[in-house]
Amino acid sequence: MIESAHAPGVLVVGPDEVGIACRYKAGPFARSTDEGGHADAILPRGVPVGYYARTKRDRRLALIAPGMVRDAAALLRDRPEYMRATEARARICPTTFCILRVGESRAADFVSIWQEIAENPPLFLAVGGNCAQVIAGALIRIGAMPRGWVRPGSPDGLFRALHAAAPLARIATGYAEFEPDEAGGYLIRLEG
């Protein structure tokens, strides 16, 4: 179901939902731009978290590097275009979301998996251990994607695979503004 294609609105992620945010992706059928694209996980209640290469200079392409997890505060500091619509628009960084209902128990398991990844991040490998593949592994562990699938190698591949595995997932695109809510999560305001 396509909720929004560059249309204003608010994406509310429930306590029983998880998903992905594909950065620099202008819609469900568009490919990520030459910025390379990136995928972050969306935890219950819209909390973003991502897997990155730990490099001496941020935004540097790494083939092999130590891995790291960025939480919402680190994303706001290091990748403001992923958290603030004005920054996203300035960098031409639309985000396409794929949000699926998995139940509160599996959503809680997804949070726990990301805590494990943050505490003991795997080695970042451009091929075989990148953002999309780490997220796919977490989604497979909670049963949101079939185990037999080869983990997608790119954010676009992850989006297509997740949408194929969960055709009733909610899809939304826009310049994303993550606004903290009273429950400790985020409302995701989408601007066109």
PDB file of C-alpha atoms in Angstrom:
ATOM      1  CA  MET A   1       0.000   0.000   0.000  1.00  0.00           C
ATOM      2  CA  ILE A   2       1.513   3.328  -0.990  1.00  0.00           C
ATOM      3  CA  GLU A   3       0.575   5.892   1.633  1.00  0.00           C
ATOM      4  CA  SER A   4       2.428   8.866   0.317  1.00  0.00           C
ATOM      5  CA  ALA A   5       4.533   9.576  -2.716  1.00  0.00           C
ATOM      6  CA  HIS A   6       6.164  12.943  -2.031  1.00  0.00           C
ATOM      7  CA  ALA A   7       2.983  14.114  -0.358  1.00  0.00           C
ATOM      8  CA  PRO A   8       2.865  15.834   3.000  1.00  0.00           C
ATOM      9  CA  GLY A   9       1.780  13.699   5.898  1.00  0.00           C
ATOM     10  CA  VAL A  10       2.822  11.992   9.077  1.00  0.00           C
ATOM     11  CA  LEU A  11       4.006   8.408   9.252  1.00  0.00           C
ATOM     12  CA  VAL A  12       3.215   6.912  12.657  1.00  0.00           C
ATOM     13  CA  VAL A  13       4.957   3.633  13.444  1.00  0.00           C
ATOM     14  CA  GLY A  14       3.175   1.560  16.061  1.00  0.00           C
ATOM     15  CA  PRO A  15       4.631  -0.486  18.927  1.00  0.00           C
ATOM     16  CA  ASP A  16       3.993  -3.616  16.843  1.00  0.00           C
ATOM     17  CA  GLU A  17       5.691  -2.346  13.675  1.00  0.00           C
ATOM     18  CA  VAL A  18       9.252  -2.222  12.324  1.00  0.00           C
ATOM     19  CA  GLY A  19      10.716  -1.320   8.976  1.00  0.00           C
ATOM     20  CA  ILE A  20      13.412   0.300   6.919  1.00  0.00           C
ATOM     21  CA  ALA A  21      14.241   3.786   5.686  1.00  0.00           C
ATOM     22  CA  CYS A  22      15.972   3.894   2.302  1.00  0.00           C
ATOM     23  CA  ARG A  23      17.838   7.176   2.040  1.00  0.00           C
ATOM     24  CA  TYR A  24      18.281   9.010  -1.271  1.00  0.00           C
ATOM     25  CA  LYS A  25      15.393   6.919  -2.655  1.00  0.00           C
ATOM     26  CA  ALA A  26      12.675   9.037  -4.304  1.00  0.00           C
ATOM     27  CA  GLY A  27       9.922   6.421  -4.287  1.00  0.00           C
ATOM     28  CA  PRO A  28       9.218   2.703  -4.151  1.00  0.00           C
ATOM     29  CA  PHE A  29      10.039   2.193  -7.823  1.00  0.00           C
ATOM     30  CA  ALA A  30      13.004   4.591  -7.987  1.00  0.00           C
ATOM     31  CA  ARG A  31      16.584   3.542  -7.471  1.00  0.00           C
ATOM     32  CA  SER A  32      18.762   5.324  -4.931  1.00  0.00           C
ATOM     33  CA  THR A  33      20.679   8.261  -6.387  1.00  0.00           C
ATOM     34  CA  ASP A  34      24.398   8.463  -7.020  1.00  0.00           C
ATOM     35  CA  GLU A  35      24.879   9.455  -3.386  1.00  0.00           C
ATOM     36  CA  GLY A  36      25.001   5.683  -2.994  1.00  0.00           C
ATOM     37  CA  GLY A  37      21.897   5.252  -0.941  1.00  0.00           C
ATOM     38  CA  HIS A  38      21.778   3.911   2.569  1.00  0.00           C
ATOM     39  CA  ALA A  39      19.294   1.943   4.641  1.00  0.00           C
ATOM     40  CA  ASP A  40      18.481   2.471   8.298  1.00  0.00           C
ATOM     41  CA  ALA A  41      16.243   0.273  10.422  1.00  0.00           C
ATOM     42  CA  ILE A  42      13.067   1.688  11.915  1.00  0.00           C
ATOM     43  CA  LEU A  43      12.311   0.311  15.360  1.00  0.00           C
ATOM     44  CA  PRO A  44       8.865   0.324  16.973  1.00  0.00           C
ATOM     45  CA  ARG A  45       7.415   3.818  17.485  1.00  0.00           C
ATOM     46  CA  GLY A  46       9.500   5.224  14.606  1.00  0.00           C
ATOM     47  CA  VAL A  47      12.922   5.108  16.275  1.00  0.00           C
ATOM     48  CA  PRO A  48      15.684   5.149  13.621  1.00  0.00           C
ATOM     49  CA  VAL A  49      18.905   3.176  14.025  1.00  0.00           C
ATOM     50  CA  GLY A  50      21.568   2.399  11.463  1.00  0.00           C
ATOM     51  CA  TYR A  51      24.659   0.310  10.785  1.00  0.00           C
ATOM     52  CA  TYR A  52      27.716   2.109   9.401  1.00  0.00           C
ATOM     53  CA  ALA A  53      31.417   1.703   8.731  1.00  0.00           C
ATOM     54  CA  ARG A  54      33.558   3.370  11.390  1.00  0.00           C
ATOM     55  CA  THR A  55      35.999   5.430   9.358  1.00  0.00           C
ATOM     56  CA  LYS A  56      38.364   8.278  10.221  1.00  0.00           C
ATOM     57  CA  ARG A  57      36.416  10.614   7.953  1.00  0.00           C
ATOM     58  CA  ASP A  58      32.642  10.312   7.979  1.00  0.00           C
ATOM     59  CA  ARG A  59      30.959   9.587   4.633  1.00  0.00           C
ATOM     60  CA  ARG A  60      34.092   7.959   3.291  1.00  0.00           C
ATOM     61  CA  LEU A  61      33.472   4.796   1.295  1.00  0.00           C
ATOM     62  CA  ALA A  62      34.895   1.775   3.091  1.00  0.00           C
ATOM     63  CA  LEU A  63      35.370  -1.684   1.653  1.00  0.00           C
ATOM     64  CA  ILE A  64      36.319  -3.188   5.021  1.00  0.00           C
ATOM     65  CA  ALA A  65      36.135  -1.343   8.342  1.00  0.00           C
ATOM     66  CA  PRO A  66      34.989  -1.800  11.915  1.00  0.00           C
ATOM     67  CA  GLY A  67      31.196  -1.554  12.107  1.00  0.00           C
ATOM     68  CA  MET A  68      29.167   0.753  14.314  1.00  0.00           C
ATOM     69  CA  VAL A  69      25.548   1.536  15.122  1.00  0.00           C
ATOM     70  CA  ARG A  70      24.206   5.079  15.097  1.00  0.00           C
ATOM     71  CA  ASP A  71      21.152   5.814  17.198  1.00  0.00           C
ATOM     72  CA  ALA A  72      18.806   8.755  16.617  1.00  0.00           C
ATOM     73  CA  ALA A  73      21.070  11.229  18.461  1.00  0.00           C
ATOM     74  CA  ALA A  74      24.119  10.157  16.436  1.00  0.00           C
ATOM     75  CA  LEU A  75      22.115  10.335  13.195  1.00  0.00           C
ATOM     76  CA  LEU A  76      21.006  13.864  14.036  1.00  0.00           C
ATOM     77  CA  ARG A  77      24.615  14.852  14.764  1.00  0.00           C
ATOM     78  CA  ASP A  78      26.352  13.003  11.902  1.00  0.00           C
ATOM     79  CA  ARG A  79      23.669  12.687   9.207  1.00  0.00           C
ATOM     80  CA  PRO A  80      21.196  15.532   9.784  1.00  0.00           C
ATOM     81  CA  GLU A  81      19.712  15.037   6.296  1.00  0.00           C
ATOM     82  CA  TYR A  82      18.372  11.700   7.583  1.00  0.00           C
ATOM     83  CA  MET A  83      16.555  13.377  10.487  1.00  0.00           C
ATOM     84  CA  ARG A  84      15.611  16.916   9.383  1.00  0.00           C
ATOM     85  CA  ALA A  85      13.506  17.727   6.316  1.00  0.00           C
ATOM     86  CA  THR A  86      15.246  21.053   5.601  1.00  0.00           C
ATOM     87  CA  GLU A  87      18.633  19.304   5.533  1.00  0.00           C
ATOM     88  CA  ALA A  88      17.183  16.468   3.436  1.00  0.00           C
ATOM     89  CA  ARG A  89      15.787  18.899   0.893  1.00  0.00           C
ATOM     90  CA  ALA A  90      19.104  20.806   0.716  1.00  0.00           C
ATOM     91  CA  ARG A  91      21.002  17.559   0.023  1.00  0.00           C
ATOM     92  CA  ILE A  92      18.217  16.127  -2.192  1.00  0.00           C
ATOM     93  CA  CYS A  93      17.812  13.181   0.169  1.00  0.00           C
ATOM     94  CA  PRO A  94      14.258  11.818  -0.016  1.00  0.00           C
ATOM     95  CA  THR A  95      13.568   8.740   2.101  1.00  0.00           C
ATOM     96  CA  THR A  96      11.322   5.851   1.196  1.00  0.00           C
ATOM     97  CA  PHE A  97       9.985   3.839   4.117  1.00  0.00           C
ATOM     98  CA  CYS A  98       8.703   0.269   4.203  1.00  0.00           C
ATOM     99  CA  ILE A  99       6.857  -0.344   7.488  1.00  0.00           C
ATOM    100  CA  LEU A 100       5.334  -3.685   8.424  1.00  0.00           C
ATOM    101  CA  ARG A 101       3.303  -5.020  11.309  1.00  0.00           C
ATOM    102  CA  VAL A 102       5.087  -7.922  13.020  1.00  0.00           C
ATOM    103  CA  GLY A 103       3.401  -7.982  16.458  1.00  0.00           C
ATOM    104  CA  GLU A 104       4.707  -6.520  19.694  1.00  0.00           C
ATOM    105  CA  SER A 105       6.781  -9.579  20.653  1.00  0.00           C
ATOM    106  CA  ARG A 106       8.708  -9.710  17.370  1.00  0.00           C
ATOM    107  CA  ALA A 107       9.039  -5.912  17.366  1.00  0.00           C
ATOM    108  CA  ALA A 108      10.615  -6.147  20.842  1.00  0.00           C
ATOM    109  CA  ASP A 109      12.930  -8.876  19.527  1.00  0.00           C
ATOM    110  CA  PHE A 110      13.983  -6.513  16.712  1.00  0.00           C
ATOM    111  CA  VAL A 111      14.922  -3.890  19.325  1.00  0.00           C
ATOM    112  CA  SER A 112      16.932  -6.500  21.258  1.00  0.00           C
ATOM    113  CA  ILE A 113      18.760  -7.571  18.115  1.00  0.00           C
ATOM    114  CA  TRP A 114      19.780  -3.959  17.457  1.00  0.00           C
ATOM    115  CA  GLN A 115      21.005  -3.651  21.037  1.00  0.00           C
ATOM    116  CA  GLU A 116      23.162  -6.759  20.430  1.00  0.00           C
ATOM    117  CA  ILE A 117      24.503  -5.294  17.174  1.00  0.00           C
ATOM    118  CA  ALA A 118      25.340  -2.012  18.927  1.00  0.00           C
ATOM    119  CA  GLU A 119      27.167  -3.811  21.740  1.00  0.00           C
ATOM    120  CA  ASN A 120      29.127  -6.101  19.427  1.00  0.00           C
ATOM    121  CA  PRO A 121      29.032  -4.681  15.886  1.00  0.00           C
ATOM    122  CA  PRO A 122      30.152  -7.022  13.125  1.00  0.00           C
ATOM    123  CA  LEU A 123      32.895  -6.070  10.700  1.00  0.00           C
ATOM    124  CA  PHE A 124      31.583  -3.747   7.987  1.00  0.00           C
ATOM    125  CA  LEU A 125      32.114  -5.242   4.528  1.00  0.00           C
ATOM    126  CA  ALA A 126      30.988  -3.330   1.448  1.00  0.00           C
ATOM    127  CA  VAL A 127      30.021  -6.695  -0.034  1.00  0.00           C
ATOM    128  CA  GLY A 128      28.626  -9.190   2.459  1.00  0.00           C
ATOM    129  CA  GLY A 129      28.263  -7.042   5.575  1.00  0.00           C
ATOM    130  CA  ASN A 130      26.882  -3.609   4.718  1.00  0.00           C
ATOM    131  CA  CYS A 131      23.895  -1.667   6.069  1.00  0.00           C
ATOM    132  CA  ALA A 132      21.351  -3.553   3.967  1.00  0.00           C
ATOM    133  CA  GLN A 133      22.748  -6.970   4.812  1.00  0.00           C
ATOM    134  CA  VAL A 134      22.888  -6.316   8.560  1.00  0.00           C
ATOM    135  CA  ILE A 135      19.289  -5.042   8.539  1.00  0.00           C
ATOM    136  CA  ALA A 136      18.195  -8.037   6.439  1.00  0.00           C
ATOM    137  CA  GLY A 137      19.810 -10.366   8.969  1.00  0.00           C
ATOM    138  CA  ALA A 138      17.842  -8.733  11.801  1.00  0.00           C
ATOM    139  CA  LEU A 139      14.599  -8.948   9.793  1.00  0.00           C
ATOM    140  CA  ILE A 140      15.254 -12.617   9.018  1.00  0.00           C
ATOM    141  CA  ARG A 141      15.855 -13.321  12.738  1.00  0.00           C
ATOM    142  CA  ILE A 142      12.373 -12.012  13.629  1.00  0.00           C
ATOM    143  CA  GLY A 143      10.729 -13.847  10.723  1.00  0.00           C
ATOM    144  CA  ALA A 144       9.892 -10.741   8.677  1.00  0.00           C
ATOM    145  CA  MET A 145      11.872 -12.102   5.721  1.00  0.00           C
ATOM    146  CA  PRO A 146      12.320 -15.765   4.713  1.00  0.00           C
ATOM    147  CA  ARG A 147      15.506 -17.451   5.961  1.00  0.00           C
ATOM    148  CA  GLY A 148      16.303 -19.042   2.612  1.00  0.00           C
ATOM    149  CA  TRP A 149      16.771 -15.726   0.863  1.00  0.00           C
ATOM    150  CA  VAL A 150      20.168 -14.436  -0.060  1.00  0.00           C
ATOM    151  CA  ARG A 151      20.572 -11.214   1.872  1.00  0.00           C
ATOM    152  CA  PRO A 152      20.095  -8.236  -0.435  1.00  0.00           C
ATOM    153  CA  GLY A 153      23.336  -6.423  -1.212  1.00  0.00           C
ATOM    154  CA  SER A 154      22.009  -2.876  -1.500  1.00  0.00           C
ATOM    155  CA  PRO A 155      19.391  -0.634   0.085  1.00  0.00           C
ATOM    156  CA  ASP A 156      17.299  -0.920  -3.107  1.00  0.00           C
ATOM    157  CA  GLY A 157      17.619  -4.701  -3.045  1.00  0.00           C
ATOM    158  CA  LEU A 158      16.594  -4.760   0.619  1.00  0.00           C
ATOM    159  CA  PHE A 159      13.565  -2.578  -0.093  1.00  0.00           C
ATOM    160  CA  ARG A 160      12.425  -4.804  -2.963  1.00  0.00           C
ATOM    161  CA  ALA A 161      12.995  -8.006  -0.966  1.00  0.00           C
ATOM    162  CA  LEU A 162      11.170  -6.727   2.121  1.00  0.00           C
ATOM    163  CA  HIS A 163       8.251  -5.423   0.081  1.00  0.00           C
ATOM    164  CA  ALA A 164       8.022  -8.769  -1.736  1.00  0.00           C
ATOM    165  CA  ALA A 165       8.066 -10.620   1.612  1.00  0.00           C
ATOM    166  CA  ALA A 166       5.470  -8.239   3.088  1.00  0.00           C
ATOM    167  CA  PRO A 167       3.263  -6.960   0.243  1.00  0.00           C
ATOM    168  CA  LEU A 168       0.858  -5.349   2.733  1.00  0.00           C
ATOM    169  CA  ALA A 169       3.632  -3.210   4.219  1.00  0.00           C
ATOM    170  CA  ARG A 170       3.028   0.531   4.330  1.00  0.00           C
ATOM    171  CA  ILE A 171       5.176   2.497   1.888  1.00  0.00           C
ATOM    172  CA  ALA A 172       5.769   6.224   2.242  1.00  0.00           C
ATOM    173  CA  THR A 173       8.198   8.665   0.638  1.00  0.00           C
ATOM    174  CA  GLY A 174       9.215  12.220   1.363  1.00  0.00           C
ATOM    175  CA  TYR A 175      11.771  14.485   2.960  1.00  0.00           C
ATOM    176  CA  ALA A 176      11.707  13.094   6.492  1.00  0.00           C
ATOM    177  CA  GLU A 177      11.474  15.095   9.697  1.00  0.00           C
ATOM    178  CA  PHE A 178      11.783  12.893  12.800  1.00  0.00           C
ATOM    179  CA  GLU A 179       9.917  14.584  15.648  1.00  0.00           C
ATOM    180  CA  PRO A 180      10.232  13.132  19.177  1.00  0.00           C
ATOM    181  CA  ASP A 181       6.895  12.156  20.682  1.00  0.00           C
ATOM    182  CA  GLU A 182       5.734  11.814  24.293  1.00  0.00           C
ATOM    183  CA  ALA A 183       6.104   8.004  24.259  1.00  0.00           C
ATOM    184  CA  GLY A 184       9.860   8.089  23.575  1.00  0.00           C
ATOM    185  CA  GLY A 185       9.498   7.427  19.864  1.00  0.00           C
ATOM    186  CA  TYR A 186       9.262   9.602  16.773  1.00  0.00           C
ATOM    187  CA  LEU A 187       6.541  10.862  14.499  1.00  0.00           C
ATOM    188  CA  ILE A 188       7.911  10.938  10.977  1.00  0.00           C
ATOM    189  CA  ARG A 189       6.668  14.006   9.145  1.00  0.00           C
ATOM    190  CA  LEU A 190       7.019  13.673   5.375  1.00  0.00           C
ATOM    191  CA  GLU A 191       7.369  16.771   3.277  1.00  0.00           C
ATOM    192  CA  GLY A 192       7.093  16.905  -0.497  1.00  0.00           C
TER     193      GLY A 192
END
